[in-house]
C-alpha positions as a printed NumPy array, in Angstrom:
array([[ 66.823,  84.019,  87.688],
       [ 68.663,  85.833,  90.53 ],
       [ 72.197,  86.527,  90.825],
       [ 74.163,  87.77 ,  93.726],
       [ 76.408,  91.163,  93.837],
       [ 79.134,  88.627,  93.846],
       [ 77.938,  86.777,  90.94 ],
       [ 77.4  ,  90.379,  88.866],
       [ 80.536,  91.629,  90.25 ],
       [ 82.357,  88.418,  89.115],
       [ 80.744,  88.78 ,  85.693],
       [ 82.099,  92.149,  84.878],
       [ 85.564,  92.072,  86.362],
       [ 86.276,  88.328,  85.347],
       [ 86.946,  89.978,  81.536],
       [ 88.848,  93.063,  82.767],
       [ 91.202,  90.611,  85.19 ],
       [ 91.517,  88.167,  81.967],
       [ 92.705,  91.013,  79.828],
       [ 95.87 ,  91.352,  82.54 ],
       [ 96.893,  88.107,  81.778],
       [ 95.731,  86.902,  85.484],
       [ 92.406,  84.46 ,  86.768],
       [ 89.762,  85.982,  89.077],
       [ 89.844,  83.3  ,  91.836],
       [ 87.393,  85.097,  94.349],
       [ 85.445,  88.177,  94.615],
       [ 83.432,  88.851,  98.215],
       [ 81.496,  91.844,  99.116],
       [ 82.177,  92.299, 103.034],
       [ 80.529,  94.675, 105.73 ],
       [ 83.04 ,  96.091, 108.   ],
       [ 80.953,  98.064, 110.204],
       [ 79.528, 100.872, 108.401],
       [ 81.86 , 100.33 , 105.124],
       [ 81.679,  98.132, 102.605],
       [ 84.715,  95.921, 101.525],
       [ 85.241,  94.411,  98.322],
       [ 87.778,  91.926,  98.019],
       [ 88.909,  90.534,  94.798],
       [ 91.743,  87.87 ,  94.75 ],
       [ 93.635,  87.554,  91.698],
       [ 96.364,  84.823,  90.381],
       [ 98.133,  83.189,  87.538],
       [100.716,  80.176,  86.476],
       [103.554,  82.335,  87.223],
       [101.985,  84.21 ,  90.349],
       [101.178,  88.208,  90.267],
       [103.603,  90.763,  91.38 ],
       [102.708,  93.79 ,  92.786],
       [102.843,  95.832,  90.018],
       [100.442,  93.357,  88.074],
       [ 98.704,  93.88 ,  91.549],
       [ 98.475,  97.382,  91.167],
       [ 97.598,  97.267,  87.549],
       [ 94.45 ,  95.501,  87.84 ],
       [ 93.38 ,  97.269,  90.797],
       [ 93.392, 100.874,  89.126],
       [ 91.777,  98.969,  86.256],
       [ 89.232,  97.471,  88.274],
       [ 88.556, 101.109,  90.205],
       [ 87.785, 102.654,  87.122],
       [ 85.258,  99.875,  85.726],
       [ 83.626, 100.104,  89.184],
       [ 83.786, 103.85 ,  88.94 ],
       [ 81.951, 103.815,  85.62 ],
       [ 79.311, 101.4  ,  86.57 ],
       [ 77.013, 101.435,  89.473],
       [ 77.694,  97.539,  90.226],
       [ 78.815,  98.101,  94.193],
       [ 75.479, 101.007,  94.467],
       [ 75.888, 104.498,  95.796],
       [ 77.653, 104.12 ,  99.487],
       [ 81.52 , 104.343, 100.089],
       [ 83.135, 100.857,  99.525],
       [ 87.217,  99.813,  99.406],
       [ 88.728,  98.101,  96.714],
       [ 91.118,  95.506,  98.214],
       [ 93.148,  93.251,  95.579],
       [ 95.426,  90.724,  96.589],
       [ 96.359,  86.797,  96.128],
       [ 95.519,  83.558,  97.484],
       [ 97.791,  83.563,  99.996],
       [100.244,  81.113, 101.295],
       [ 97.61 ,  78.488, 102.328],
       [ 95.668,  78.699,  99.966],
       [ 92.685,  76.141,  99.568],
       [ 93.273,  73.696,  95.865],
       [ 89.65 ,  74.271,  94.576],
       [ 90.21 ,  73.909,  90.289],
       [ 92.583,  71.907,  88.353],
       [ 94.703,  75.06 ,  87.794],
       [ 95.036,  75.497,  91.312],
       [ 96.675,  72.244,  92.029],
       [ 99.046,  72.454,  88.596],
       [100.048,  76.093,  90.634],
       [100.944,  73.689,  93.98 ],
       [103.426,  71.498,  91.884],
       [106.041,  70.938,  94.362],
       [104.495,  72.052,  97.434],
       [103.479,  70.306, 100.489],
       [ 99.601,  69.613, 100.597],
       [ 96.726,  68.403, 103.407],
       [ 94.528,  66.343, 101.374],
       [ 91.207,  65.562, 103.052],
       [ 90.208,  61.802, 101.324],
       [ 86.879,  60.738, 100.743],
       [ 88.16 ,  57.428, 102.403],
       [ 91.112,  56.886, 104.278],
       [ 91.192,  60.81 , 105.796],
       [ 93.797,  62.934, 105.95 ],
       [ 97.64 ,  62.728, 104.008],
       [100.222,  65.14 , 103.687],
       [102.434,  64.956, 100.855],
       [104.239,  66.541,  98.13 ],
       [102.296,  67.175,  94.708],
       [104.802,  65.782,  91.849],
       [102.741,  66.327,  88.77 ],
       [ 98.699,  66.962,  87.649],
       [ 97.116,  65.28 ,  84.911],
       [ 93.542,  65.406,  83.949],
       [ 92.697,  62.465,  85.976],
       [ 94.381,  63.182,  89.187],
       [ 97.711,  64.193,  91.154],
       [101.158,  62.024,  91.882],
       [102.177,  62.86 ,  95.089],
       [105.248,  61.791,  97.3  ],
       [104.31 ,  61.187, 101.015],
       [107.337,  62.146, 103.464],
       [109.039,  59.371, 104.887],
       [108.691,  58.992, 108.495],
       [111.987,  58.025, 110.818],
       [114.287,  57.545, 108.162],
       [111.78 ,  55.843, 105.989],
       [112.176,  56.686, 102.311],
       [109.083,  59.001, 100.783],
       [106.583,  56.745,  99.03 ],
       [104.552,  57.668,  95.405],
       [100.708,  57.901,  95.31 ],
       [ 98.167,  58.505,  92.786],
       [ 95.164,  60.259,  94.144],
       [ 92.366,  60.674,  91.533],
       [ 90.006,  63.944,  91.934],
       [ 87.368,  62.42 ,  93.353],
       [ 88.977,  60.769,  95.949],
       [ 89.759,  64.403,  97.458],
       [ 87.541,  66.448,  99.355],
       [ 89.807,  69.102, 100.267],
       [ 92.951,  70.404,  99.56 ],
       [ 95.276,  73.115, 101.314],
       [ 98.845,  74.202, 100.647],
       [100.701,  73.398, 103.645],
       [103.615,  76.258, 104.91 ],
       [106.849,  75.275, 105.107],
       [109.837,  77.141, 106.676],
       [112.77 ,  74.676, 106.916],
       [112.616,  72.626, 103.15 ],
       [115.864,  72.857, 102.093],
       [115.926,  72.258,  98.348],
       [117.287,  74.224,  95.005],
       [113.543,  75.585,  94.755],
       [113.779,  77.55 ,  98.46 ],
       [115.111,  80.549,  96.317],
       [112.069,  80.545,  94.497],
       [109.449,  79.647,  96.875],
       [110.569,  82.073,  99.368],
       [109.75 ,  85.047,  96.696],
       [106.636,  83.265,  95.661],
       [105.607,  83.089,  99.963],
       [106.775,  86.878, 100.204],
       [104.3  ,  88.465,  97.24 ],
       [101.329,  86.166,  98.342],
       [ 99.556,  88.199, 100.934],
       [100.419,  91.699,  99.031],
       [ 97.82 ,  93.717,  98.656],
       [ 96.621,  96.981,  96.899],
       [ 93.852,  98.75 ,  98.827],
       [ 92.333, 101.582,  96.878],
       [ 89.288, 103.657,  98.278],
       [ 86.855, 104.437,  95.484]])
């Protein structure tokens, strides 16, 4: 059975990330002309600050140090999060978007923007904006009706969560780089 450096990568810093309290969404080994890149994207219920950030990157540095899993040539350790618009791919990730304004790509009726309210095991409650005046409307989308989902960016919501999601937007595209 063969794995991918991703997949072997994934399988011995997906422990190391656990143990910081945070979930390994991605890992991805890039070429960027003659150097090697490798990008690990890290997250959790409550988001990761940069010195969680920073943590798990001179964690991850020294397991990579002390193994040979990236080979002999020069490489740079990037860690960072998702990102404001980020793609919902797991359960966890939607739970995360409670509250935020989603693109949902249906299996059926194609695309709806709305407002995740709550997550369940068997699907999302959203609220679709109300158009000229209309008042927003409730929907239940059940997993499988969505093929894709992408947290929209907003810059004019005015709510009592814009303190919050403004630090939230702010510490999403931080990143750590560390050459190794």
């Amino acid at each position: 059975m063969s794995t991918t450096q991703s997949e072997r990568l994934r399988e011995l810093l997906e422990p190391l990330v656990g143990s910081q309290g945070l979930d390994l969404e991605e890992v991805a080994v890039d070429s960027v002309g003659r150097k090697r890149v490798l990008r690990v994207v890290v997250d959790s219920d409550s988001g990761a600050d940069l010195d969680q950030i920073a943590d798990v990157s001179r964690a991850l540095s020294a397991k990579l140090d002390e193994t040979d899993a990236m080979g002999a040539g020069e490489y740079t350790l990037e860690v960072g999060t998702p990102g404001a618009e980020r793609e919902l791919t797991e359960h966890r990730h939607y739970v995360r978007a409670t509250d935020r304004l989603v693109k949902f790509q249906l299996v059926e009726s194609g695309e709806l923007v709305a407002r995740i309210i709550a997550v369940d095991d068997d699907g999302i409650d959203v609220e679709v904006p109300g158009v000229k005046g209309r008042k927003p409307t409730a929907k239940r989308l059940a997993f499988a009706e969505v093929v894709k989902a992408r947290v929209q960016v907003e810059f004019n919501r005015k709510n009592k969560n814009d303190d919050n999601e403004d630090n939230d937007d702010n510490d999403d595209n931080e990143e750590n780089a560390e050459e190794a």
